[in-house]
Every structure is written in structure tokens, then in C-alpha cells.
mmCIF file of C-alpha atoms in Angstrom:
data_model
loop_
_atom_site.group_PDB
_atom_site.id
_atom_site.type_symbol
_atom_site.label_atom_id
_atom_site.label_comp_id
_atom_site.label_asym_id
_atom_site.label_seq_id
_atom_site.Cartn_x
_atom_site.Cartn_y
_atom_site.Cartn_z
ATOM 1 C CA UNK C 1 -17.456 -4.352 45.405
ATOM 2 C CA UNK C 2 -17.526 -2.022 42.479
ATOM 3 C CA UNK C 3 -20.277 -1.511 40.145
ATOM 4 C CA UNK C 4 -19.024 -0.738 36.409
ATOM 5 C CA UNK C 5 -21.681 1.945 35.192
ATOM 6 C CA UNK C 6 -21.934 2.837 31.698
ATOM 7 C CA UNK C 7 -21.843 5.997 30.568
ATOM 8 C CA UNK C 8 -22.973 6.966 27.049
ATOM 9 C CA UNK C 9 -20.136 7.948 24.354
ATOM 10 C CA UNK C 10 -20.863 10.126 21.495
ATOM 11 C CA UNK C 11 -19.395 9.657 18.586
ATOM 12 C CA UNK C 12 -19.268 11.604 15.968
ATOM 13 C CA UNK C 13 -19.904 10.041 12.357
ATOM 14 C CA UNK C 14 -17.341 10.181 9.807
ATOM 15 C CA UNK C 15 -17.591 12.913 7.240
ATOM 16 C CA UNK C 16 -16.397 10.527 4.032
ATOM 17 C CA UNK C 17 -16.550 13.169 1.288
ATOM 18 C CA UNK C 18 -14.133 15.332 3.411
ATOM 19 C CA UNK C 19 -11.918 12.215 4.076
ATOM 20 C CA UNK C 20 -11.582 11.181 0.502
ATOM 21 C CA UNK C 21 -11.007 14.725 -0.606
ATOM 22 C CA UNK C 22 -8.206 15.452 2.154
ATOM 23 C CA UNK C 23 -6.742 12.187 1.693
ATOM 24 C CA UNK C 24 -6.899 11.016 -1.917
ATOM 25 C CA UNK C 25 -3.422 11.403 -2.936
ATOM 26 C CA UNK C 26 -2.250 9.142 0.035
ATOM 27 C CA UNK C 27 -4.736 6.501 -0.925
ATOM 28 C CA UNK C 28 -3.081 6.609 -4.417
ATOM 29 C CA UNK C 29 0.082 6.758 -3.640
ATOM 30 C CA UNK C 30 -0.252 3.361 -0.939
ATOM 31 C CA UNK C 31 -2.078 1.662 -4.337
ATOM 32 C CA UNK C 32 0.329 2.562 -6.272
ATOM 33 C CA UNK C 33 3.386 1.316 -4.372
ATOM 34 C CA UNK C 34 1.556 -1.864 -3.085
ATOM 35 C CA UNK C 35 1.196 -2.539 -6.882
ATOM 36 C CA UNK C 36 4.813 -2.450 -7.577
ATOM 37 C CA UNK C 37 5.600 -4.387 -4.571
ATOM 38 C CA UNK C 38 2.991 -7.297 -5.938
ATOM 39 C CA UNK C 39 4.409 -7.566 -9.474
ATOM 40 C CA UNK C 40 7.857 -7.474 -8.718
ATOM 41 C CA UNK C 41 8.160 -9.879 -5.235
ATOM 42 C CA UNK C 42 5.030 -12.018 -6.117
ATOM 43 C CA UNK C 43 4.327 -12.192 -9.641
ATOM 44 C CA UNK C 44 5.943 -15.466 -10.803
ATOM 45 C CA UNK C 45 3.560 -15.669 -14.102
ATOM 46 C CA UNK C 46 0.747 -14.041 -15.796
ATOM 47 C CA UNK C 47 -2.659 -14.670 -14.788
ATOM 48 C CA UNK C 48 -5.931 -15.059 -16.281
ATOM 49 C CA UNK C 49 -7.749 -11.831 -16.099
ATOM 50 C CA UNK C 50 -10.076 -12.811 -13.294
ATOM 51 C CA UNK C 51 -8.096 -13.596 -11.185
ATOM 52 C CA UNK C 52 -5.767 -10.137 -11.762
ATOM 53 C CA UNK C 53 -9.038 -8.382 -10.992
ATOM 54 C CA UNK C 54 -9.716 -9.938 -7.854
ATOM 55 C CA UNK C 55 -5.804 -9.068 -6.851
ATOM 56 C CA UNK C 56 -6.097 -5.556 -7.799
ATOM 57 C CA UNK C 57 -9.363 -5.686 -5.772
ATOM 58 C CA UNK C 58 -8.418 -6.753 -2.466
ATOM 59 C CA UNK C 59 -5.298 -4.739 -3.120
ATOM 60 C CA UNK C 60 -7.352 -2.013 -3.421
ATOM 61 C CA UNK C 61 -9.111 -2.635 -0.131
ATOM 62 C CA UNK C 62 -5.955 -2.799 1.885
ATOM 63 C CA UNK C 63 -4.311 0.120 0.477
ATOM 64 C CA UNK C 64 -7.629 1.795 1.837
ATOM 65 C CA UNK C 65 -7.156 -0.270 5.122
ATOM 66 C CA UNK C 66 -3.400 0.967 5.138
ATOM 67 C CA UNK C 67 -4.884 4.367 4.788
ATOM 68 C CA UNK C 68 -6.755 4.276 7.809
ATOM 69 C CA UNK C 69 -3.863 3.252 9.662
ATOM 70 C CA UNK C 70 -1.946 5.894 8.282
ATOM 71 C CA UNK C 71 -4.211 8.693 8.980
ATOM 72 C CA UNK C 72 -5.797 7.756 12.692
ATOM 73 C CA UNK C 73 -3.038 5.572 14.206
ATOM 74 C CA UNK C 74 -0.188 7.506 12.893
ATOM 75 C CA UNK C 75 1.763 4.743 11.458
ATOM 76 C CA UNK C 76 4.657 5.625 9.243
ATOM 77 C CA UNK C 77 3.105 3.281 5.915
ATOM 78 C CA UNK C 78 3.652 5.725 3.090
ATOM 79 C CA UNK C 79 7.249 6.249 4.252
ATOM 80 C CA UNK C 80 7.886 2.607 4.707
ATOM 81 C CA UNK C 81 6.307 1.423 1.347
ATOM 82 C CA UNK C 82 8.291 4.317 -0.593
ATOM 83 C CA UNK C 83 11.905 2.700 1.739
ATOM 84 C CA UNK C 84 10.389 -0.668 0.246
ATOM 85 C CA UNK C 85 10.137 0.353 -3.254
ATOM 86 C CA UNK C 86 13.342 2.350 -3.651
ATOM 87 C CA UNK C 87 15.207 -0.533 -2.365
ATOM 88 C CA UNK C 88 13.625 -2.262 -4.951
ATOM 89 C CA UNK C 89 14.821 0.165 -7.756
ATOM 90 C CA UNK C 90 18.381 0.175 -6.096
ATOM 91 C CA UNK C 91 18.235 -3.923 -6.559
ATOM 92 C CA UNK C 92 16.855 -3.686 -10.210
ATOM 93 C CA UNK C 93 19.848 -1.324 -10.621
ATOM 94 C CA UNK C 94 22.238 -3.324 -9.235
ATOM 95 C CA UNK C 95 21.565 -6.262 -11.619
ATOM 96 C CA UNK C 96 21.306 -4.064 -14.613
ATOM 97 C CA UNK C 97 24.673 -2.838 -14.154
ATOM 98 C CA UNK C 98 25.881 -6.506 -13.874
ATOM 99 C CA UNK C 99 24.151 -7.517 -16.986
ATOM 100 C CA UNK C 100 25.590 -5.196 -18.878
ATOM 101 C CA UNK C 101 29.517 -5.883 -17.523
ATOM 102 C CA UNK C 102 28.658 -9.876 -18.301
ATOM 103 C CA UNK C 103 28.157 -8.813 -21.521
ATOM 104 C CA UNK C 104 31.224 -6.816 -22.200
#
């Protein structure tokens, strides 16, 4: 029979002024594109101002969510929302130029 001991961890705490400051521009960026994915899949109408606030809100807690799992697990995010949002522009493209031939 085996006895599980435990042994102590230590962890070290997280430095948050040197996270924000070496990360900042990814945080941004993951806003930013999450933003443009909301308005332009989601968005059917506008909404009261509230409720855009509380959107932008828990947006803004998931892009910081989507940070972490960009910096410590490695997880390709920034690159995947930036595939996501030029796909997006290629489609908005796309139906611009057909627009424009309907019209002629």
C-alpha cells in the first residue's frame, strides 16, 4: 500500500505591473478583434446603452481570459482571431463588389 505524502509547492506570485506592461498590446489587440467579431456576426440591432456596457464588459474580461491563454498555455488566439477577422473583411469585400455589379 502506498502512502501519497505531500510535499509543499512554492509558488511564486504574479508580478501584475510587469504582466500588463509586457503584454498590453496583446490584450488590445484580442479586445479589439473580439469587438469586430461581436458587431458584425452578433449584432442584429442596436441596444440600449446598458446593456452595450455590460457586453463590452464581459468582453473585456474574456479578451483578458484569452490573454492568459495566450501567454501561459501557448495557444495560437491572436493569430486565429486576426484569420477570423480577415475572413471577415474578404466576405464584406466580396459583397461590395457584387453590389456594385447589381447596380451597373
Amino acid at each position: 500500500m502506498f502512502l501519497l505524502t505531500a510535499e509543499p509547492v512554492d509558488i511564486q506570485p504574479i508580478d501584475w505591473g510587469a504582466f500588463i506592461q509586457d503584454h498590453w498590446y496583446k490584450y488590445i489587440i484580442i479586445f479589439i478583434c473580439l469587438i469586430y467579431v461581436f458587431n458584425k456576426v452578433f449584432r442584429v440591432k442596436k441596444l440600449p446603452i446598458l446593456k452595450d456596457l455590460v457586453i463590452y464588459s464581459i468582453i473585456a474580461l474574456f479578451s483578458f481570459i484569452l490573454l492568459i491563454f495566450e501567454i501561459d498555455v501557448d495557444l495560437p488566439i491572436i493569430f486565429s482571431l486576426m484569420i477570423a477577422v480577415a475572413l471577415m473583411f474578404t466576405v464584406r469585400i466580396r459583397y461590395f463588389f457584387e453590389d456594385r455589379k447589381k447596380k451597373n
